DNA sequence: GCGGCGGTGATACACTGTAACACTCCCGCC
DNA sequence: GGCGGGAGTGTTACAGTGTATCACCGCCGC
C-alpha cells in the first residue's frame, strides 16, 4: 500500500498531508497555526517515528528555540484531529497515512530494522477483536495495536533470495 | 475467567504465581533470588498494574531501600521468563495470569475505572492478525495489544440496571 | 588462592511528559 | 477608542520513567 524506498515522498506525500491537515482544520473551524504546521511537517517529512524532543530539536535554529512543551501541545492538537498517531511502544509520533474514523481499528507495523512505521487496517481483525471483547464482557474505549517486526523490504534486503 | 471482587486472591492467586515462577526458574536453571521473588510478589499482590517506582517504594522499608534500578532488572528478568507483562500504555507491570507461549497473542483489558487489567486470548483474533500481517508482507516479532475501557463489573456498578 | 560470572547496590544521568504562569494577538463589544 | 476574554505560545520548573556505569559480593570451578 505504501512504498518506502526513500525518505522523501514517503507515505501519502508530505504536501498532501499538509494540505489535508489544513483542510481538516478549516472545515472544523480550528486554527492551523505556523507552529502546528511546522510540527505536522516535521512528523510527515521524517519517514519514521519521531520523538517529541527530536521534533523540537529539528524545529529549533540558532536564535529560535522551540521548547518540547510547545511541540507536545501541537502534537496533542494534531492527535485530537486524527492527523498524527502516537506509537506507545516507542514514545514517538507518526503522521496518519490514511484518514480513518476515530476509534477505527488500525494496526501499526513497526520495522525494527529500518524504523519505518506503516498502518494497516482489517475488518476481519476488528471483528475478531470485537467478539473477543464482547465475550469478556469488556466495553472498549481506546485500542492500541502495535506490531514490531520486519517489513518486506528489509527482509528482502537482508537475505536476497 | 478471572474474578475481581477483592484485592487478595485476585487472578490466579499470589501463592500459585510464586510457585509457578519458582518452578519455571528451577526448570530452566535460573535463579529465583529473594529480590526477584519480592518483586514478583509485589506485582502479584497489587491487583492492578504497578509502576516500577511503586514497586521500589513498596519493597523499601526504613533502613532497607530498594532502588528502582534493581526493580527494573528484576522486572526485565521476569518478563523474559514470561512471568510478568509490561503495559505499554501505562508504563506499568502486571503478573501473567495464565502461562502462554512466548509470542502467543494476548489482549490486555485495562479498566479505566477500577484499574484492573485482565488478559484475554483468542485464536480467532490471532488468526485475523496473522492474515492481516501476511497480507502486508510483515513478519511479526512482538505484538502489543491493549484495550482501555470499562470492565463488566464496573459497568454494572455504575448503572445498576 | 584466584579468576570469572551472575546478581545486587548506588550514583548519576538521559529521556519523556506535565504544571503553572506570563505574554501576545485577535476578536467582539461597549 | 478602550476593554475584556479566549486561544495560542514562550518560559521555567518539575515529576515520572528508564538506563549507563562502576563497585562490590558471593559462588563456583580450576
CSV table of C-alpha atoms (C1' of nucleotides) in Angstrom, one decimal:
chain,number,residue,atom,x,y,z
A,1,UNK,CA,0.0,0.0,0.0
A,2,UNK,CA,2.8,2.4,0.7
A,3,UNK,CA,6.3,2.3,-0.8
A,4,UNK,CA,9.3,3.1,1.4
A,5,UNK,CA,12.2,3.3,-0.9
A,6,UNK,CA,13.3,6.8,0.0
A,7,UNK,CA,12.7,9.3,2.7
A,8,UNK,CA,11.0,11.9,0.7
A,9,UNK,CA,7.6,11.4,-0.8
A,10,UNK,CA,7.1,8.6,1.6
A,11,UNK,CA,3.6,7.6,2.5
A,12,UNK,CA,1.0,9.8,1.1
A,13,UNK,CA,3.4,12.6,0.4
A,14,UNK,CA,4.3,15.5,2.7
A,15,UNK,CA,2.4,18.0,0.6
A,16,UNK,CA,-0.7,16.0,0.6
A,17,UNK,CA,-0.6,15.6,4.3
A,18,UNK,CA,-0.2,19.3,5.0
A,19,UNK,CA,-3.0,20.0,2.6
A,20,UNK,CA,-5.3,17.6,4.3
A,21,UNK,CA,-4.3,18.9,7.7
A,22,UNK,CA,-5.1,22.4,6.6
A,23,UNK,CA,-8.4,21.3,5.1
A,24,UNK,CA,-9.4,19.5,8.2
A,25,UNK,CA,-8.8,22.5,10.4
A,26,UNK,CA,-10.6,24.9,8.2
A,27,UNK,CA,-13.5,22.5,7.9
A,28,UNK,CA,-13.7,22.3,11.7
A,29,UNK,CA,-13.1,26.0,12.4
A,30,UNK,CA,-9.8,25.3,14.1
A,31,UNK,CA,-6.5,27.2,13.7
A,32,UNK,CA,-3.7,25.6,11.6
A,33,UNK,CA,-1.1,27.9,13.1
A,34,UNK,CA,2.5,28.2,11.9
A,35,UNK,CA,3.8,26.1,14.8
A,36,UNK,CA,1.2,23.4,14.2
A,37,UNK,CA,2.1,23.4,10.5
A,38,UNK,CA,5.8,23.1,11.3
A,39,UNK,CA,5.2,20.2,13.7
A,40,UNK,CA,3.0,18.4,11.2
A,41,UNK,CA,5.6,19.0,8.5
A,42,UNK,CA,8.4,17.6,10.7
A,43,UNK,CA,6.4,14.5,11.5
A,44,UNK,CA,5.4,14.0,7.9
A,45,UNK,CA,8.9,14.5,6.5
A,46,UNK,CA,10.7,12.2,8.9
A,47,UNK,CA,9.7,8.9,7.3
A,48,UNK,CA,9.9,7.3,10.6
A,49,UNK,CA,8.5,7.8,14.1
A,50,UNK,CA,9.8,11.0,15.7
A,51,UNK,CA,10.1,11.7,19.4
A,52,UNK,CA,8.8,15.0,20.6
A,53,UNK,CA,12.3,16.1,21.6
A,54,UNK,CA,13.6,15.2,18.1
A,55,UNK,CA,10.9,17.4,16.6
A,56,UNK,CA,11.7,20.2,19.0
A,57,UNK,CA,15.4,20.0,18.0
A,58,UNK,CA,14.6,19.8,14.4
A,59,UNK,CA,12.4,23.0,14.5
A,60,UNK,CA,15.0,24.9,16.6
A,61,UNK,CA,17.5,27.0,14.9
A,62,UNK,CA,20.2,29.3,16.3
A,63,UNK,CA,18.2,32.2,17.7
A,64,UNK,CA,14.8,30.4,17.5
A,65,UNK,CA,14.3,27.8,20.1
A,66,UNK,CA,11.2,25.6,20.1
A,67,UNK,CA,10.6,24.1,23.5
A,68,UNK,CA,9.4,20.5,23.8
A,69,UNK,CA,6.4,21.6,25.6
A,70,UNK,CA,5.2,23.6,22.6
A,71,UNK,CA,5.7,20.5,20.5
A,72,UNK,CA,3.7,18.4,22.8
A,73,UNK,CA,0.8,20.9,22.7
A,74,UNK,CA,0.9,20.9,18.9
A,75,UNK,CA,1.0,17.1,18.8
A,76,UNK,CA,-1.9,16.9,21.2
A,77,UNK,CA,-3.9,19.1,18.9
A,78,UNK,CA,-2.9,17.1,15.8
A,79,UNK,CA,-3.7,13.8,17.5
A,80,UNK,CA,-7.2,15.1,18.5
A,81,UNK,CA,-7.8,15.9,14.9
A,82,UNK,CA,-6.5,12.4,13.9
A,83,UNK,CA,-3.7,13.8,11.9
A,84,UNK,CA,-0.9,12.2,13.7
A,85,UNK,CA,-0.7,9.0,15.8
A,86,UNK,CA,1.3,8.2,18.9
A,87,UNK,CA,3.3,4.9,18.9
A,88,UNK,CA,3.1,3.9,22.6
A,89,UNK,CA,5.9,1.3,22.4
A,90,UNK,CA,8.3,3.9,21.1
A,91,UNK,CA,7.1,7.2,22.7
A,92,UNK,CA,7.1,8.6,19.2
A,93,UNK,CA,4.8,10.1,16.7
A,94,UNK,CA,3.9,9.4,13.0
A,95,UNK,CA,1.7,11.1,10.5
A,96,UNK,CA,-1.6,9.5,9.8
A,97,UNK,CA,-1.3,7.9,6.4
A,98,UNK,CA,-4.9,7.3,5.6
A,99,UNK,CA,-7.8,9.2,7.1
A,100,UNK,CA,-9.7,6.9,9.3
A,101,UNK,CA,-12.6,7.4,11.5
A,102,UNK,CA,-11.7,7.9,15.2
A,103,UNK,CA,-11.9,4.6,17.0
A,104,UNK,CA,-11.5,2.6,13.9
A,105,UNK,CA,-9.1,-0.4,14.3
A,106,UNK,CA,-5.7,0.2,13.0
A,107,UNK,CA,-2.5,-1.8,13.3
A,108,UNK,CA,0.8,-0.1,13.4
A,109,UNK,CA,3.6,-2.1,11.8
A,110,UNK,CA,6.9,-1.1,13.1
A,111,UNK,CA,10.0,-2.3,11.3
A,112,UNK,CA,12.8,-2.9,13.8
A,113,UNK,CA,15.4,-2.7,11.0
A,114,UNK,CA,14.5,0.5,9.1
A,115,UNK,CA,12.3,2.0,11.8
A,116,UNK,CA,9.5,2.8,9.3
A,117,UNK,CA,6.0,2.6,10.6
A,118,UNK,CA,3.2,1.5,8.4
A,119,UNK,CA,-0.5,1.4,9.1
A,120,UNK,CA,-2.8,-1.5,8.2
A,121,UNK,CA,-6.5,-1.9,8.9
A,122,UNK,CA,-8.6,-5.0,8.6
A,123,UNK,CA,-12.2,-5.6,9.1
A,124,UNK,CA,-11.6,-9.2,9.9
A,125,UNK,CA,-9.2,-8.3,12.6
A,126,UNK,CA,-11.5,-5.7,14.0
A,127,UNK,CA,-14.4,-8.2,14.1
A,128,UNK,CA,-12.3,-10.7,15.9
A,129,UNK,CA,-11.3,-8.2,18.5
A,130,UNK,CA,-14.9,-7.0,19.0
A,131,UNK,CA,-16.1,-10.6,19.5
A,132,UNK,CA,-13.2,-11.3,21.9
A,133,UNK,CA,-14.1,-8.2,23.9
A,134,UNK,CA,-17.8,-8.9,24.0
A,135,UNK,CA,-17.0,-12.4,25.2
A,136,UNK,CA,-15.0,-11.0,28.0
A,137,UNK,CA,-17.8,-8.5,28.9
A,138,UNK,CA,-15.5,-5.6,28.2
A,139,UNK,CA,-16.5,-2.3,26.6
A,140,UNK,CA,-13.6,-0.8,24.7
A,141,UNK,CA,-12.9,2.9,24.6
A,142,UNK,CA,-9.4,3.0,23.1
A,143,UNK,CA,-7.3,0.3,21.5
A,144,UNK,CA,-3.5,0.1,21.0
A,145,UNK,CA,-2.3,-2.4,18.5
A,146,UNK,CA,1.3,-2.3,17.5
A,147,UNK,CA,3.4,-5.0,15.9
A,148,UNK,CA,7.2,-4.8,15.9
A,149,UNK,CA,9.0,-7.0,13.3
A,150,UNK,CA,10.5,-6.9,9.8
A,151,UNK,CA,8.9,-5.2,6.9
A,152,UNK,CA,9.0,-6.9,3.5
A,153,UNK,CA,11.6,-4.6,2.0
A,154,UNK,CA,14.1,-5.1,4.9
A,155,UNK,CA,13.6,-8.9,4.8
A,156,UNK,CA,14.5,-9.0,1.1
A,157,UNK,CA,17.4,-6.7,1.6
A,158,UNK,CA,18.9,-8.9,4.3
A,159,UNK,CA,18.5,-12.3,2.7
A,160,UNK,CA,18.2,-11.7,-1.0
A,161,UNK,CA,16.5,-14.9,-2.1
B,1,UNK,CA,-12.3,-16.3,33.5
B,2,UNK,CA,-11.0,-14.3,36.4
B,3,UNK,CA,-13.0,-12.8,39.3
B,4,UNK,CA,-12.1,-9.5,40.6
B,5,UNK,CA,-14.1,-9.0,43.7
B,6,UNK,CA,-11.3,-8.3,46.2
B,7,UNK,CA,-7.7,-7.4,46.1
B,8,UNK,CA,-6.4,-10.6,47.6
B,9,UNK,CA,-6.7,-13.9,45.9
B,10,UNK,CA,-7.1,-12.0,42.7
B,11,UNK,CA,-6.3,-13.7,39.4
B,12,UNK,CA,-4.7,-17.0,39.9
B,13,UNK,CA,-3.7,-16.3,43.5
B,14,UNK,CA,-0.5,-14.9,44.7
B,15,UNK,CA,0.8,-18.2,46.1
B,16,UNK,CA,0.2,-20.0,42.8
B,17,UNK,CA,2.0,-17.4,40.9
B,18,UNK,CA,5.0,-17.5,43.1
B,19,UNK,CA,5.0,-21.3,43.0
B,20,UNK,CA,4.9,-21.2,39.2
B,21,UNK,CA,7.6,-18.6,39.0
B,22,UNK,CA,9.8,-20.7,41.2
B,23,UNK,CA,9.1,-23.8,39.2
B,24,UNK,CA,9.8,-22.1,35.9
B,25,UNK,CA,13.2,-20.8,37.1
B,26,UNK,CA,14.2,-24.2,38.5
B,27,UNK,CA,13.2,-25.9,35.3
B,28,UNK,CA,15.3,-23.5,33.3
B,29,UNK,CA,18.2,-23.5,35.6
B,30,UNK,CA,17.8,-19.8,36.5
B,31,UNK,CA,18.0,-18.2,39.9
B,32,UNK,CA,14.8,-17.1,41.7
B,33,UNK,CA,16.6,-14.8,44.1
B,34,UNK,CA,15.0,-13.1,47.1
B,35,UNK,CA,14.8,-9.8,45.2
B,36,UNK,CA,13.1,-11.4,42.2
B,37,UNK,CA,10.7,-13.1,44.5
B,38,UNK,CA,9.9,-9.9,46.3
B,39,UNK,CA,9.3,-8.1,43.0
B,40,UNK,CA,7.1,-11.0,41.7
B,41,UNK,CA,5.2,-10.9,44.9
B,42,UNK,CA,4.7,-7.2,44.8
B,43,UNK,CA,3.4,-7.4,41.3
B,44,UNK,CA,1.1,-10.3,42.0
B,45,UNK,CA,-0.3,-8.9,45.2
B,46,UNK,CA,-1.2,-5.5,43.7
B,47,UNK,CA,-4.3,-6.5,41.9
B,48,UNK,CA,-3.6,-3.7,39.4
B,49,UNK,CA,-0.8,-2.6,37.2
B,50,UNK,CA,2.2,-1.3,39.2
B,51,UNK,CA,4.8,1.1,38.1
B,52,UNK,CA,8.4,0.2,38.8
B,53,UNK,CA,8.8,3.1,41.2
B,54,UNK,CA,5.7,2.0,43.1
B,55,UNK,CA,7.2,-1.4,43.5
B,56,UNK,CA,10.5,0.1,44.6
B,57,UNK,CA,8.7,2.1,47.2
B,58,UNK,CA,6.6,-0.9,48.4
B,59,UNK,CA,9.7,-3.0,48.9
B,60,UNK,CA,11.6,-0.3,50.7
B,61,UNK,CA,11.4,-0.1,54.4
B,62,UNK,CA,13.2,2.2,56.9
B,63,UNK,CA,16.7,1.0,56.8
B,64,UNK,CA,16.3,-1.1,53.6
B,65,UNK,CA,16.0,0.9,50.5
B,66,UNK,CA,15.3,-0.9,47.1
B,67,UNK,CA,16.4,1.3,44.2
B,68,UNK,CA,14.3,1.5,41.1
B,69,UNK,CA,17.2,0.1,39.1
B,70,UNK,CA,17.1,-3.1,41.0
B,71,UNK,CA,13.4,-3.4,40.4
B,72,UNK,CA,13.9,-2.8,36.7
B,73,UNK,CA,16.4,-5.5,36.5
B,74,UNK,CA,14.2,-8.0,38.3
B,75,UNK,CA,11.3,-7.0,36.1
B,76,UNK,CA,13.4,-7.5,32.9
B,77,UNK,CA,14.2,-11.0,34.1
B,78,UNK,CA,10.7,-11.8,35.0
B,79,UNK,CA,9.4,-10.5,31.7
B,80,UNK,CA,12.0,-12.6,29.8
B,81,UNK,CA,10.6,-15.7,31.6
B,82,UNK,CA,7.0,-14.6,30.7
B,83,UNK,CA,6.1,-14.2,34.4
B,84,UNK,CA,5.1,-10.6,34.2
B,85,UNK,CA,3.9,-8.4,31.4
B,86,UNK,CA,4.5,-4.7,30.7
B,87,UNK,CA,1.5,-2.5,29.9
B,88,UNK,CA,3.0,0.0,27.5
B,89,UNK,CA,0.1,2.4,27.7
B,90,UNK,CA,0.5,2.7,31.4
B,91,UNK,CA,4.3,2.2,31.9
B,92,UNK,CA,3.3,-0.4,34.4
B,93,UNK,CA,3.6,-4.1,35.1
B,94,UNK,CA,1.2,-7.0,35.8
B,95,UNK,CA,1.6,-10.6,36.7
B,96,UNK,CA,1.0,-13.1,33.9
B,97,UNK,CA,-2.3,-14.7,34.8
B,98,UNK,CA,-2.2,-17.8,32.5
B,99,UNK,CA,1.0,-19.3,31.2
B,100,UNK,CA,1.1,-18.7,27.5
B,101,UNK,CA,3.8,-19.5,25.0
B,102,UNK,CA,6.1,-16.5,24.2
B,103,UNK,CA,4.7,-14.7,21.1
B,104,UNK,CA,1.2,-16.0,21.6
B,105,UNK,CA,-1.5,-13.4,21.0
B,106,UNK,CA,-2.8,-11.9,24.2
B,107,UNK,CA,-5.1,-8.9,24.7
B,108,UNK,CA,-4.8,-6.8,27.8
B,109,UNK,CA,-8.1,-5.4,29.0
B,110,UNK,CA,-7.5,-2.3,31.1
B,111,UNK,CA,-10.4,-0.9,33.1
B,112,UNK,CA,-10.2,2.8,33.3
B,113,UNK,CA,-12.5,2.9,36.3
B,114,UNK,CA,-11.0,0.3,38.6
B,115,UNK,CA,-7.6,0.0,37.0
B,116,UNK,CA,-7.6,-3.8,37.0
B,117,UNK,CA,-6.0,-5.5,34.0
B,118,UNK,CA,-7.3,-8.7,32.7
B,119,UNK,CA,-5.8,-10.9,29.9
B,120,UNK,CA,-7.8,-12.5,27.1
B,121,UNK,CA,-6.6,-14.6,24.3
B,122,UNK,CA,-8.5,-15.6,21.2
B,123,UNK,CA,-7.5,-17.9,18.4
B,124,UNK,CA,-9.9,-16.1,16.1
B,125,UNK,CA,-8.2,-12.8,16.9
B,126,UNK,CA,-4.8,-14.2,16.4
B,127,UNK,CA,-5.7,-15.7,13.1
B,128,UNK,CA,-7.1,-12.4,11.9
B,129,UNK,CA,-3.9,-10.6,12.9
B,130,UNK,CA,-1.7,-13.2,11.2
B,131,UNK,CA,-3.6,-12.9,8.0
B,132,UNK,CA,-3.5,-9.1,8.1
B,133,UNK,CA,0.2,-9.1,8.7
B,134,UNK,CA,0.8,-11.6,5.9
B,135,UNK,CA,-1.2,-9.5,3.5
B,136,UNK,CA,1.0,-6.6,4.4
B,137,UNK,CA,4.1,-8.6,3.9
B,138,UNK,CA,5.2,-8.1,7.5
B,139,UNK,CA,6.9,-10.6,9.8
B,140,UNK,CA,5.9,-10.0,13.4
B,141,UNK,CA,8.4,-10.4,16.2
B,142,UNK,CA,6.4,-8.8,19.1
B,143,UNK,CA,2.9,-7.6,19.4
B,144,UNK,CA,1.3,-5.1,21.8
B,145,UNK,CA,-2.5,-5.3,22.1
B,146,UNK,CA,-4.0,-3.2,24.8
B,147,UNK,CA,-7.6,-2.1,25.1
B,148,UNK,CA,-8.7,0.5,27.6
B,149,UNK,CA,-12.3,0.7,28.5
B,150,UNK,CA,-14.8,-0.5,31.2
B,151,UNK,CA,-14.9,-3.9,32.6
B,152,UNK,CA,-18.2,-5.7,33.2
B,153,UNK,CA,-18.1,-5.3,37.0
B,154,UNK,CA,-17.6,-1.5,36.8
B,155,UNK,CA,-20.3,-1.0,34.2
B,156,UNK,CA,-22.8,-2.8,36.4
B,157,UNK,CA,-21.7,-0.9,39.4
B,158,UNK,CA,-22.2,2.5,37.7
B,159,UNK,CA,-25.5,1.9,36.1
B,160,UNK,CA,-27.3,-0.8,38.1
B,161,UNK,CA,-29.8,-2.0,35.5
C,1,DG,C1',44.1,-18.7,46.2
C,2,DC,C1',42.3,-16.9,42.1
C,3,DG,C1',39.6,-15.6,38.2
C,4,DG,C1',35.2,-15.3,36.3
C,5,DC,C1',30.4,-14.7,36.3
C,6,DG,C1',25.8,-13.5,37.8
C,7,DG,C1',23.4,-10.7,40.8
C,8,DT,C1',22.9,-6.5,43.6
C,9,DG,C1',23.8,-1.6,45.5
C,10,DA,C1',24.4,3.1,44.4
C,11,DT,C1',25.1,7.3,41.9
C,12,DA,C1',24.3,9.8,38.2
C,13,DC,C1',22.2,10.8,34.2
C,14,DA,C1',19.0,10.8,29.9
C,15,DC,C1',14.6,10.8,28.1
C,16,DT,C1',9.5,11.7,28.4
C,17,DG,C1',5.8,14.4,29.8
C,18,DT,C1',3.2,18.0,32.6
C,19,DA,C1',2.1,22.2,35.7
C,20,DA,C1',2.0,26.9,36.2
C,21,DC,C1',2.4,31.5,34.9
C,22,DA,C1',3.1,35.4,31.8
C,23,DC,C1',2.6,37.4,27.5
C,24,DT,C1',0.7,38.4,22.9
C,25,DC,C1',-2.6,38.5,19.5
C,26,DC,C1',-7.1,38.8,17.8
C,27,DC,C1',-11.9,39.4,18.1
C,28,DG,C1',-16.2,41.1,19.9
C,29,DC,C1',-18.3,44.5,22.5
C,30,DC,C1',-19.4,48.7,24.9
D,1,DG,C1',-11.0,54.2,21.1
D,2,DG,C1',-10.9,51.3,25.3
D,3,DC,C1',-11.7,46.9,27.3
D,4,DG,C1',-12.4,42.2,28.4
D,5,DG,C1',-11.7,37.4,27.1
D,6,DG,C1',-10.1,33.4,24.9
D,7,DA,C1',-6.8,30.7,22.2
D,8,DG,C1',-2.0,30.0,21.3
D,9,DT,C1',2.7,30.3,22.6
D,10,DG,C1',7.1,31.1,25.5
D,11,DT,C1',9.4,30.0,29.6
D,12,DT,C1',10.7,27.8,33.8
D,13,DA,C1',10.5,24.4,36.7
D,14,DC,C1',9.4,19.9,37.9
D,15,DA,C1',7.6,14.9,38.0
D,16,DG,C1',7.9,10.4,36.1
D,17,DT,C1',10.3,6.7,33.5
D,18,DG,C1',14.2,4.3,32.2
D,19,DT,C1',19.4,3.4,31.5
D,20,DA,C1',24.7,3.6,32.0
D,21,DT,C1',28.3,2.9,34.8
D,22,DC,C1',31.1,1.3,38.4
D,23,DA,C1',31.8,-1.1,42.7
D,24,DC,C1',31.0,-4.9,45.5
D,25,DC,C1',29.7,-9.5,47.0
D,26,DG,C1',29.1,-14.5,46.7
D,27,DC,C1',29.6,-18.5,44.4
D,28,DC,C1',31.7,-22.0,41.6
D,29,DG,C1',35.4,-24.2,39.1
D,30,DC,C1',40.2,-24.6,38.5
